[in-house]
CSV table of C-alpha atoms in Angstrom, one decimal:
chain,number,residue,atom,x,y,z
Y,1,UNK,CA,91.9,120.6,118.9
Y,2,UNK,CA,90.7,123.7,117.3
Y,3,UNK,CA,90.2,121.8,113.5
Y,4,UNK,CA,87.7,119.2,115.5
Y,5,UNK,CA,85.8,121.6,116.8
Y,6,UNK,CA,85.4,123.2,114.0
Y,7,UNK,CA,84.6,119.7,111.8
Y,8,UNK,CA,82.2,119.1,114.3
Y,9,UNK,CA,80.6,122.7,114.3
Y,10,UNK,CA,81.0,121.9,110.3
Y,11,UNK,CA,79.0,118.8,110.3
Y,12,UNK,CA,76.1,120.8,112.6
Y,13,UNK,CA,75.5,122.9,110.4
Y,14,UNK,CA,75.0,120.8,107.2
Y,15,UNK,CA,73.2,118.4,109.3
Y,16,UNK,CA,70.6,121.6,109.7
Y,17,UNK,CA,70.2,122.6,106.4
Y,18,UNK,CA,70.7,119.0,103.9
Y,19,UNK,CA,68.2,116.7,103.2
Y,20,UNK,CA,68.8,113.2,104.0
Y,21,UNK,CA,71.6,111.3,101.7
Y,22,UNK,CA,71.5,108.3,100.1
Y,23,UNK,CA,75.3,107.0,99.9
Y,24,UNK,CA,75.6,103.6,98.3
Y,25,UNK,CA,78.8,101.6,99.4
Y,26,UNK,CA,80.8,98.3,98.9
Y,27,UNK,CA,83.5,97.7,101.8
Y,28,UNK,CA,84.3,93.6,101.2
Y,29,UNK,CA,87.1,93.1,103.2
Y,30,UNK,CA,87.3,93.2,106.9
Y,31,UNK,CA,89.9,96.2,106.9
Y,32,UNK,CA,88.2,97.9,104.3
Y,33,UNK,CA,84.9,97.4,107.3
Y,34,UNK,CA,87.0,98.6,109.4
Y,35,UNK,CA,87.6,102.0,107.8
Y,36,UNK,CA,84.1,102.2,106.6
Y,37,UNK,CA,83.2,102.1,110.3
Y,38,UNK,CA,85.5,105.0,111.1
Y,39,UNK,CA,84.3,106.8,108.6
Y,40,UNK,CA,80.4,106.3,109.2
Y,41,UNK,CA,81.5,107.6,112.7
Y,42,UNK,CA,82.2,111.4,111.4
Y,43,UNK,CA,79.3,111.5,108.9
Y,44,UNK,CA,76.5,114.0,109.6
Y,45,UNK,CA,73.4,112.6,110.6
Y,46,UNK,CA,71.8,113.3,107.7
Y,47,UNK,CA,73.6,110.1,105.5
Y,48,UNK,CA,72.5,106.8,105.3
Y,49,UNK,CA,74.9,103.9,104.1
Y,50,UNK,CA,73.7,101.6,102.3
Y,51,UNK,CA,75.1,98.3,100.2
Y,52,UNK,CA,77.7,95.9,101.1
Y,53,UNK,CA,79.2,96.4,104.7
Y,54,UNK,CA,78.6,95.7,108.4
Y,55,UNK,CA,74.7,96.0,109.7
Y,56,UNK,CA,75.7,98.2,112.5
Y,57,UNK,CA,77.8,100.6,110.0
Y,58,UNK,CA,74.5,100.8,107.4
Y,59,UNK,CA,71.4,99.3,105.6
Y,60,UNK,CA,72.6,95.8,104.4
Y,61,UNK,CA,72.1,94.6,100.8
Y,62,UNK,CA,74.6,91.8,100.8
Y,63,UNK,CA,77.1,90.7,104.0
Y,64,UNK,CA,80.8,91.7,103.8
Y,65,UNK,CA,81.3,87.9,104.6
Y,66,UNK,CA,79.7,86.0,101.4
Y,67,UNK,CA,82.9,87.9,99.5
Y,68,UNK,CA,85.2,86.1,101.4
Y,69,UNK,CA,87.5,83.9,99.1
Y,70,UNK,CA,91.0,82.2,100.3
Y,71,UNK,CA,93.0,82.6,97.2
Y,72,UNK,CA,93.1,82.4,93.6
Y,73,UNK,CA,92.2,78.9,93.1
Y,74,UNK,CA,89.1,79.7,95.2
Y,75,UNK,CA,87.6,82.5,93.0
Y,76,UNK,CA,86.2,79.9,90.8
Y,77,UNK,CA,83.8,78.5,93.2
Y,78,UNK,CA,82.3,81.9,93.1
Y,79,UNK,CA,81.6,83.3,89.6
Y,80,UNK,CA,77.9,82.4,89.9
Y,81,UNK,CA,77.5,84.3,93.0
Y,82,UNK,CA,79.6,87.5,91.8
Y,83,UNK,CA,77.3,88.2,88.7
Y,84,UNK,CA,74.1,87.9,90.7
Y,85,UNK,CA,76.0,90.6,92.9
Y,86,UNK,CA,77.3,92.4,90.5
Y,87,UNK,CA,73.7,92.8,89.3
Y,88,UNK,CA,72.3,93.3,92.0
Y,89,UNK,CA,74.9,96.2,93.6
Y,90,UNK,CA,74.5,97.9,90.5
Y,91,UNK,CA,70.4,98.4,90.2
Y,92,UNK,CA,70.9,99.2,94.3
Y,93,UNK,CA,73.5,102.0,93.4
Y,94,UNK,CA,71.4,103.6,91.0
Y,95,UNK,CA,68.9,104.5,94.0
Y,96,UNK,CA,71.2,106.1,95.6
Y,97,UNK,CA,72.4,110.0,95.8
Y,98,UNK,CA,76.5,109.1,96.0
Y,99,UNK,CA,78.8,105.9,95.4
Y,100,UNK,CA,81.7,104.8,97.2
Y,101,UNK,CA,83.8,102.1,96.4
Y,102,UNK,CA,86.5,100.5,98.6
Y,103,UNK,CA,89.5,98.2,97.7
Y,104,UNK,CA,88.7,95.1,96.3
Y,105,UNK,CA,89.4,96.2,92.2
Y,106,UNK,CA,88.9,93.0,90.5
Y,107,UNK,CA,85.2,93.2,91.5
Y,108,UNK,CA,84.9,96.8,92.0
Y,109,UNK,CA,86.2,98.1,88.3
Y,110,UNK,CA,83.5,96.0,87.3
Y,111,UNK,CA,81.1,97.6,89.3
Y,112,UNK,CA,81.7,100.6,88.6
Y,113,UNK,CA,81.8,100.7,84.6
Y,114,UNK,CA,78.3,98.7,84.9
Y,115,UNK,CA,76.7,101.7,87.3
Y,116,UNK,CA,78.6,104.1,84.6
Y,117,UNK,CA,76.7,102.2,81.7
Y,118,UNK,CA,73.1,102.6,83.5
Y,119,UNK,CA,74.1,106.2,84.7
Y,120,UNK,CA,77.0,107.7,83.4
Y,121,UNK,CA,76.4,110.9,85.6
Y,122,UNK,CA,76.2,109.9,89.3
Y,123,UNK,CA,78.9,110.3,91.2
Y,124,UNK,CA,81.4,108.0,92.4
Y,125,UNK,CA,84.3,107.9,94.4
Y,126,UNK,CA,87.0,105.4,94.9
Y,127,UNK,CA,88.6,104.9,98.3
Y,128,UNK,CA,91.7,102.6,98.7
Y,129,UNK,CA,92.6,102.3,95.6
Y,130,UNK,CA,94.1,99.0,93.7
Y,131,UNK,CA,98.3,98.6,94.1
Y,132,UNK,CA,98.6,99.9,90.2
Y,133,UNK,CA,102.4,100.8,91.6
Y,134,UNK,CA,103.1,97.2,92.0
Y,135,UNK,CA,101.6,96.2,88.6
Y,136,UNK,CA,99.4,96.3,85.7
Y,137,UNK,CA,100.4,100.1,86.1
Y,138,UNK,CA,98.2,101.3,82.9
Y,139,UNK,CA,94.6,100.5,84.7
Y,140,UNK,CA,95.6,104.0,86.3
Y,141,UNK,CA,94.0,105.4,83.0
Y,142,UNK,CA,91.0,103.2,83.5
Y,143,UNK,CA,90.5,104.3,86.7
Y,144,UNK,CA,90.6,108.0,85.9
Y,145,UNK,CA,88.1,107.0,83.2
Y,146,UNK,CA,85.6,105.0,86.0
Y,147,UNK,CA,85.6,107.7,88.6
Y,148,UNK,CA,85.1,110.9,89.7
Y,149,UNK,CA,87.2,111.0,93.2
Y,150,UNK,CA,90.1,109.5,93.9
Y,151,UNK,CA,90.8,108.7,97.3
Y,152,UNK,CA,94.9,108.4,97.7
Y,153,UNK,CA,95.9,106.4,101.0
Y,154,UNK,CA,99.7,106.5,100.4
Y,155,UNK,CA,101.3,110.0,98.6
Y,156,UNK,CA,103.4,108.6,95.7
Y,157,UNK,CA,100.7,107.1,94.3
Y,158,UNK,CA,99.1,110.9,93.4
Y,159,UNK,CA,102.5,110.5,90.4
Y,160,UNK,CA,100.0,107.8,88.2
Y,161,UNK,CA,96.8,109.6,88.2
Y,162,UNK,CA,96.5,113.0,86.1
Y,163,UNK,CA,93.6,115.4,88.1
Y,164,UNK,CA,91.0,113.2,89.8
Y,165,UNK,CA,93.4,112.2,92.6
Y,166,UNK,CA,93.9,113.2,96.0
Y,167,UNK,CA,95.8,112.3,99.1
Y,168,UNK,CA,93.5,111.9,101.8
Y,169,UNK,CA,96.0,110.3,104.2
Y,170,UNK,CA,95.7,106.5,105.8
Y,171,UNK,CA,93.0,105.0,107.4
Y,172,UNK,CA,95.8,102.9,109.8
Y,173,UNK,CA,96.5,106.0,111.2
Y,174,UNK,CA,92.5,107.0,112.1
Y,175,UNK,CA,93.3,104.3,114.5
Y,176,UNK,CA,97.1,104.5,115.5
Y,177,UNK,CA,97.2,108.1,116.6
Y,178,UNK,CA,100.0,107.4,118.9
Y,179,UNK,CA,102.5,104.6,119.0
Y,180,UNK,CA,104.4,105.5,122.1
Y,181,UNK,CA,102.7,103.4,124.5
Y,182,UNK,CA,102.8,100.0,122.5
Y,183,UNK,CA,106.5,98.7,122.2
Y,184,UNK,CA,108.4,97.5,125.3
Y,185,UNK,CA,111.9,96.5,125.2
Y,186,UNK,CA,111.3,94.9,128.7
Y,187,UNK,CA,108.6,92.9,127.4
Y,188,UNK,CA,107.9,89.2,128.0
Y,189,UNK,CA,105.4,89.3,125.2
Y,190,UNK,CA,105.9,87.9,121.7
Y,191,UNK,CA,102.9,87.9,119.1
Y,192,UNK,CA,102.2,85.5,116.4
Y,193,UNK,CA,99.9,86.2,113.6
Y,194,UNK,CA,99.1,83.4,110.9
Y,195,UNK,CA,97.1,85.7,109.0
Y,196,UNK,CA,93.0,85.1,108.3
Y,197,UNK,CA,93.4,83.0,105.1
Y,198,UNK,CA,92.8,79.1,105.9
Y,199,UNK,CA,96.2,78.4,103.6
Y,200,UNK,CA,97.8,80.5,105.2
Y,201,UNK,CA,97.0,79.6,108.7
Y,202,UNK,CA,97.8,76.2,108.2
Y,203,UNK,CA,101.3,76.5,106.4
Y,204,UNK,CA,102.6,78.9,109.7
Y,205,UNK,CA,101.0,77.0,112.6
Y,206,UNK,CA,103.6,74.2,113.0
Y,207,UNK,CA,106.5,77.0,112.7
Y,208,UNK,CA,104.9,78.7,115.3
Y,209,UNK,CA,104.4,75.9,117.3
Y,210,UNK,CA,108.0,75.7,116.9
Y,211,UNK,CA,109.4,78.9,117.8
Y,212,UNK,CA,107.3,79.4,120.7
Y,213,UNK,CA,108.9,76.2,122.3
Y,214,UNK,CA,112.3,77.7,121.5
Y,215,UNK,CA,111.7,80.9,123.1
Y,216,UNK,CA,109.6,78.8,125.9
Y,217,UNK,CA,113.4,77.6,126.9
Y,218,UNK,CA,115.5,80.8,126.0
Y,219,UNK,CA,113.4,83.0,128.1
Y,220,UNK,CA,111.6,82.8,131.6
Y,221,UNK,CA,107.7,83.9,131.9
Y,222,UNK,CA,107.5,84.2,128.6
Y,223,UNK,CA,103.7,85.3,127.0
Y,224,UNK,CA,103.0,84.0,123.8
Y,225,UNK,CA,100.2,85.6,122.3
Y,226,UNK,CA,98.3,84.6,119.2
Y,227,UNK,CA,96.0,86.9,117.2
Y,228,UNK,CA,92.7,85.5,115.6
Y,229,UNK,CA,90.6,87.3,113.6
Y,230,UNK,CA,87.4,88.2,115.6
Y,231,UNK,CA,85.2,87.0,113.0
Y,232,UNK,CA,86.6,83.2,113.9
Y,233,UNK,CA,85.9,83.5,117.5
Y,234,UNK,CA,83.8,80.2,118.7
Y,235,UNK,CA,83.6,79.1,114.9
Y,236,UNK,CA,85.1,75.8,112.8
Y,237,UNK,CA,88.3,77.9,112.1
Y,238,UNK,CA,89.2,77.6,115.2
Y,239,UNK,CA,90.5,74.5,114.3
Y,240,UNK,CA,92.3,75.1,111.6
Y,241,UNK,CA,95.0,76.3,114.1
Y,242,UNK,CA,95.5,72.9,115.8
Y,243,UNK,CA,97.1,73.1,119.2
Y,244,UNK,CA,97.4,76.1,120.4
Y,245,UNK,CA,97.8,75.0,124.3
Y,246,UNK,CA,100.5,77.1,124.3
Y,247,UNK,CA,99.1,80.7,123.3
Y,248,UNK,CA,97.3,83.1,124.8
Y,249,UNK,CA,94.5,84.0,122.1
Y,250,UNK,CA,93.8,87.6,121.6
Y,251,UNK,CA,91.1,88.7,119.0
Y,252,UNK,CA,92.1,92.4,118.3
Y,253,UNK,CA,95.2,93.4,116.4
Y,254,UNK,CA,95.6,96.4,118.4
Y,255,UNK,CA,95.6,94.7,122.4
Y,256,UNK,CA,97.5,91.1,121.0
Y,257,UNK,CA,100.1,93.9,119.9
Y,258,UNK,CA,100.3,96.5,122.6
Y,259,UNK,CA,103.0,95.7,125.0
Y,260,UNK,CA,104.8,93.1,122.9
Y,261,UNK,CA,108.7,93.1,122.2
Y,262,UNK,CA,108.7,91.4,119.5
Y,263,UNK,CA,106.5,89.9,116.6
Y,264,UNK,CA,106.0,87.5,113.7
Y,265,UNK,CA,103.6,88.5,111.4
Y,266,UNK,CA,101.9,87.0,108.4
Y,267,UNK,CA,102.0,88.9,105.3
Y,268,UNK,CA,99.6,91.8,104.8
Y,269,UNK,CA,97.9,95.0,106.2
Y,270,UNK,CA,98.4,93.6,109.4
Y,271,UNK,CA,102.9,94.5,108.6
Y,272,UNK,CA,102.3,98.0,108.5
Y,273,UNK,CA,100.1,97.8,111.9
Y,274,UNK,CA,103.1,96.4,113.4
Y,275,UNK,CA,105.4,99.1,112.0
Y,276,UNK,CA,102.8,102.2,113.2
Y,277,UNK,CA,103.1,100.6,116.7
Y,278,UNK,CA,106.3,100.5,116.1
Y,279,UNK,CA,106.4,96.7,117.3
Y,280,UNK,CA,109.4,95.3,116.0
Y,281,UNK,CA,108.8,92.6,113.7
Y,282,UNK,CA,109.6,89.9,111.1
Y,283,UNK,CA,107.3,89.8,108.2
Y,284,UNK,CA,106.6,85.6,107.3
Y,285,UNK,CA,104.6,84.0,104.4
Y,286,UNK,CA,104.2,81.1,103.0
Y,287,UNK,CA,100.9,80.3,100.2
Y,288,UNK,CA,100.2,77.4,98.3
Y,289,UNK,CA,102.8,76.9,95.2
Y,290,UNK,CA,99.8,77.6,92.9
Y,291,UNK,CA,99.1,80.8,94.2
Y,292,UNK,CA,102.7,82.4,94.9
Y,293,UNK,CA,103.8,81.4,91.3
Y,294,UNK,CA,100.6,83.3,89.9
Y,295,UNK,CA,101.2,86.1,92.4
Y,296,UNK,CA,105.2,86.8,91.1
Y,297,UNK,CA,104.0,86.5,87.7
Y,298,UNK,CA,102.1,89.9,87.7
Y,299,UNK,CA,103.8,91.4,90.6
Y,300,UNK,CA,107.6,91.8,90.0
Y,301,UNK,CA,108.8,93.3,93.2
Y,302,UNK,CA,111.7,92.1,95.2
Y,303,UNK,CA,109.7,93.0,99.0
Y,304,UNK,CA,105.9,92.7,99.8
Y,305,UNK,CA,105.6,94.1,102.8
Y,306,UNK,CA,103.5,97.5,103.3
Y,307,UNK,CA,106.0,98.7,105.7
Y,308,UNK,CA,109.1,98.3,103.2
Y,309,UNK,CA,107.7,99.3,99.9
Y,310,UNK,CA,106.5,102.7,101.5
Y,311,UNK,CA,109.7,102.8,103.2
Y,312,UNK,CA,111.4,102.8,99.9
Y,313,UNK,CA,108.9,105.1,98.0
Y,314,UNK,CA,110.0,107.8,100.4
Y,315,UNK,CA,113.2,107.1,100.0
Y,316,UNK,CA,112.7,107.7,96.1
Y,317,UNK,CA,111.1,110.9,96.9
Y,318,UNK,CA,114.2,112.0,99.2
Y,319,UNK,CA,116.1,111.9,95.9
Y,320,UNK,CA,117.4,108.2,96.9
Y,321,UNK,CA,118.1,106.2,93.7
Y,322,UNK,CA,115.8,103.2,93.8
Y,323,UNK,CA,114.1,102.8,90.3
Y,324,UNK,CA,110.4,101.9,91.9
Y,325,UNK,CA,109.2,101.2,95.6
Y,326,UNK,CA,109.5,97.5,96.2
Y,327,UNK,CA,112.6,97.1,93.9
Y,328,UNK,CA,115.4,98.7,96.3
Y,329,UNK,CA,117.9,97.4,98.7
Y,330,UNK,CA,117.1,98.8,101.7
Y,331,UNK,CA,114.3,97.7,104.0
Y,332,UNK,CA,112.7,98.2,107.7
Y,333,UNK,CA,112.4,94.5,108.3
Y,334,UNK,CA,113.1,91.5,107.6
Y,335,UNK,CA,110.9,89.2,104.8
Y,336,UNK,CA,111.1,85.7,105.2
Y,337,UNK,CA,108.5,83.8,102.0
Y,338,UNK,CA,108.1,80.2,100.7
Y,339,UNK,CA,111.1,77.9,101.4
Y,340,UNK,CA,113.0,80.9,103.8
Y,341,UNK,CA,109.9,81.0,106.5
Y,342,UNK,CA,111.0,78.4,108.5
Y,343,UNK,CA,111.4,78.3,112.4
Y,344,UNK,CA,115.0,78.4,112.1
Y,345,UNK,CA,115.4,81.6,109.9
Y,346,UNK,CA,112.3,83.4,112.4
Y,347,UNK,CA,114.4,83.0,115.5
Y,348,UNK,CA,117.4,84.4,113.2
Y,349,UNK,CA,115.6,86.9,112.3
Y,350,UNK,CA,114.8,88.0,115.6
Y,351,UNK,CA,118.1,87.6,117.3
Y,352,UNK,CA,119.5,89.5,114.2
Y,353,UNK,CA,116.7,92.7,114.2
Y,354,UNK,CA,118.5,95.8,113.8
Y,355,UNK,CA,116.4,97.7,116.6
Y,356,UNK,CA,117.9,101.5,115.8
Y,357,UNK,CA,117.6,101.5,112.2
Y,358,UNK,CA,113.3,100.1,112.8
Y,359,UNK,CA,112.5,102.5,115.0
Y,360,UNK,CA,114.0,105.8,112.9
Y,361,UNK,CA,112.6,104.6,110.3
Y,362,UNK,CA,109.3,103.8,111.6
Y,363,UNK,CA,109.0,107.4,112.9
Y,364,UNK,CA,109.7,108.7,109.5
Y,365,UNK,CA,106.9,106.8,108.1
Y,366,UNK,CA,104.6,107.7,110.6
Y,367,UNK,CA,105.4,111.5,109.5
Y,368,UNK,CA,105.2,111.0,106.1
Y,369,UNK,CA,101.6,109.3,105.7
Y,370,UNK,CA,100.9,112.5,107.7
Y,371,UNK,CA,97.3,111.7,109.1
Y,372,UNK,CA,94.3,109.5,109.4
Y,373,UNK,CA,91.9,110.0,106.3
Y,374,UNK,CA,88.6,109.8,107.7
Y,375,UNK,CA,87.8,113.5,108.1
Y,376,UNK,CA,89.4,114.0,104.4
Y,377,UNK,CA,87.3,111.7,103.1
Y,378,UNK,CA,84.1,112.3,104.8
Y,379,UNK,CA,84.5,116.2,103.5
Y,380,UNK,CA,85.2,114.9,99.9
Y,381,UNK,CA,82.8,112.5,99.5
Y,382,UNK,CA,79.9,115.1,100.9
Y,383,UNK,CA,81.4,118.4,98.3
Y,384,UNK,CA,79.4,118.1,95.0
């Protein structure tokens, strides 16, 4: 209680004496929106955001949305439309005082060493940085060369960057403070969620479909929620999902969740929501051929779920032997990808969770991402 008074006394104070800030930013993922938004929330008054991201969070150059690509095979369509972007981010940077960057590295490296190339002494900061642990592990030096800050959201990764890094803690956790009210072992409620990529939607629906009747006759009153990404609401995507007579639809990760005993989840952030909430889970996935085989190609990890490969990094740093996070034995849930996510093996899953062994080791994550990052950042991004 006493450290947010004091940021907020903190944030008085500089709003009384700074002049106004220019802060240019590119958020082009939802999630990455998401956190942007919480952050925007703890800025002084004195910033303005401007770039890529939500018109309510800042001045808009280009919408979060005209990113939005389903896969590998898609980025083609696109190439025209990123270097019109790219040029046009860059020249929009340069009028501003500060530059953060978030996620999104294939398009953001690139950003970043054209702003460098027009200015090479404006600052920059990088916030969720790319998954150099799970491959291509030398673009840490890149990096290091690219930016000034580096905004750490997970604490193992500080080991691959030399003196630009810091652990800010995770953004997840600016929004799951507590996670004591959302499981219920008593709990009628079971949650589906097929993702917010239109492959992936489509190659989980009919499984669903599937398990929900089963459960349907193993269980009475059952509630069968399915989570849709608000952005879909009252759009074409909608049908996409096909039937869906027998779902409840909930548009917010965090209500279709609360109160649920059990969940199937599509591969994604959206696993290590589940395991902050503590809502036991299955992860599921299942792409097209074209993009999995690409995908194992550069990343040659044995689990791809949030929740298990942080699992196992702490592990690691508890002196367990496990050669790299992603490549050990143990794990918090189940994974269940191409030819294994079937209806059969879901329900399996389920019946087979191993309840005790989630739930300690959910806590332990919890304690070691520590806390939300927000504040950290915010302070970071505003220090010369």
């Amino acid at each position: 209680m006493h450290e947010i008074v004091a940021d907020e006394d903190m944030r008085k104070e500089i709003v009384a004496t700074k002049k106004q800030l220019r802060i240019f930013v590119s958020a082009l993922e939802p999630s990455s929106n998401l956190h942007l938004k919480n952050l925007a929330s703890v800025l002084p008054e004195y910033c303005t955001l401007i770039g890529v991201c939500e018109s309510e969070v800042g001045i808009q150059i280009l919408s979060p949305r005209e990113f939005a690509i389903m896969g590998f095979s898609d980025v083609a369509k696109k190439i025209r439309f990123f270097k019109k972007a790219m040029q046009i981010l860059s020249e929009s940077a340069l009028t501003c005082d500060k530059i953060l960057l978030m996620d999104s590295s294939s398009f953001h490296l690139r950003l970043a060493k054209k702003i460098r190339e027009k200015n090479p002494n404006i600052s920059i900061m990088y916030y969720i940085l790319p998954q150099v642990w799970a491959w291509k592990e030398w673009r840490a030096k890149e990096i290091e060369k690219l930016f000034d800050k580096l905004a750490c959201i997970w604490p193992f990764e500080l080991q691959y960057y030399d003196k630009k890094a810091r652990y800010v803690g995770h953004p997840l956790l600016d929004i799951y403070t507590e996670s004591k009210y959302f499981y219920n072992k008593d709990s009628n409620v079971f949650v589906f969620m097929p993702g917010s990529r239109k492959s992936e939607i489509k190659k989980l629906m009919d499984d669903y479909r599937s398990v929900a009747k089963n459960l349907l006759k193993k269980y009475r009153h059952v509630v069968l929620r399915l989570i849709v990404p608000e952005k879909f609401r009252d759009t074409e995507m909608m049908k996409i999902y096909g039937n869906i007579d027998l779902f409840h639809v909930v548009y917010n990760t965090q209500e279709g969740l609360s109160n649920a005993t059990f969940a199937f989840v599509c591969a994604g952030t959206a696993t290590l929501e589940a395991s902050l909430m503590q809502i036991p889970f299955v992860l599921v996935y299942r792409a097209k051929w074209i993009d999995y085989c690409i995908a194992r190609m550069f990343v040659k990890l044995k689990f791809v779920g949030l929740a298990n490969i942080i699992y196992q990094a702490m592990l690691k740093e508890n002196g367990r032997d496990i050669k790299k996070a992603g490549l050990g034995s143990e794990y918090l849930h189940e994974e269940l990808l191409q030819n294994d996510c079937t209806a059969k093996n879901m329900l399996k899953a389920y019946e087979n969770f191993n309840y005790e062994k989630y739930f300690e080791g959910t806590a332990t994550l919890r304690k070691y991402l520590q806390h939300g990052s927000r504040m950290s950042v915010m302070k970071w991004l505003l220090e010369p």
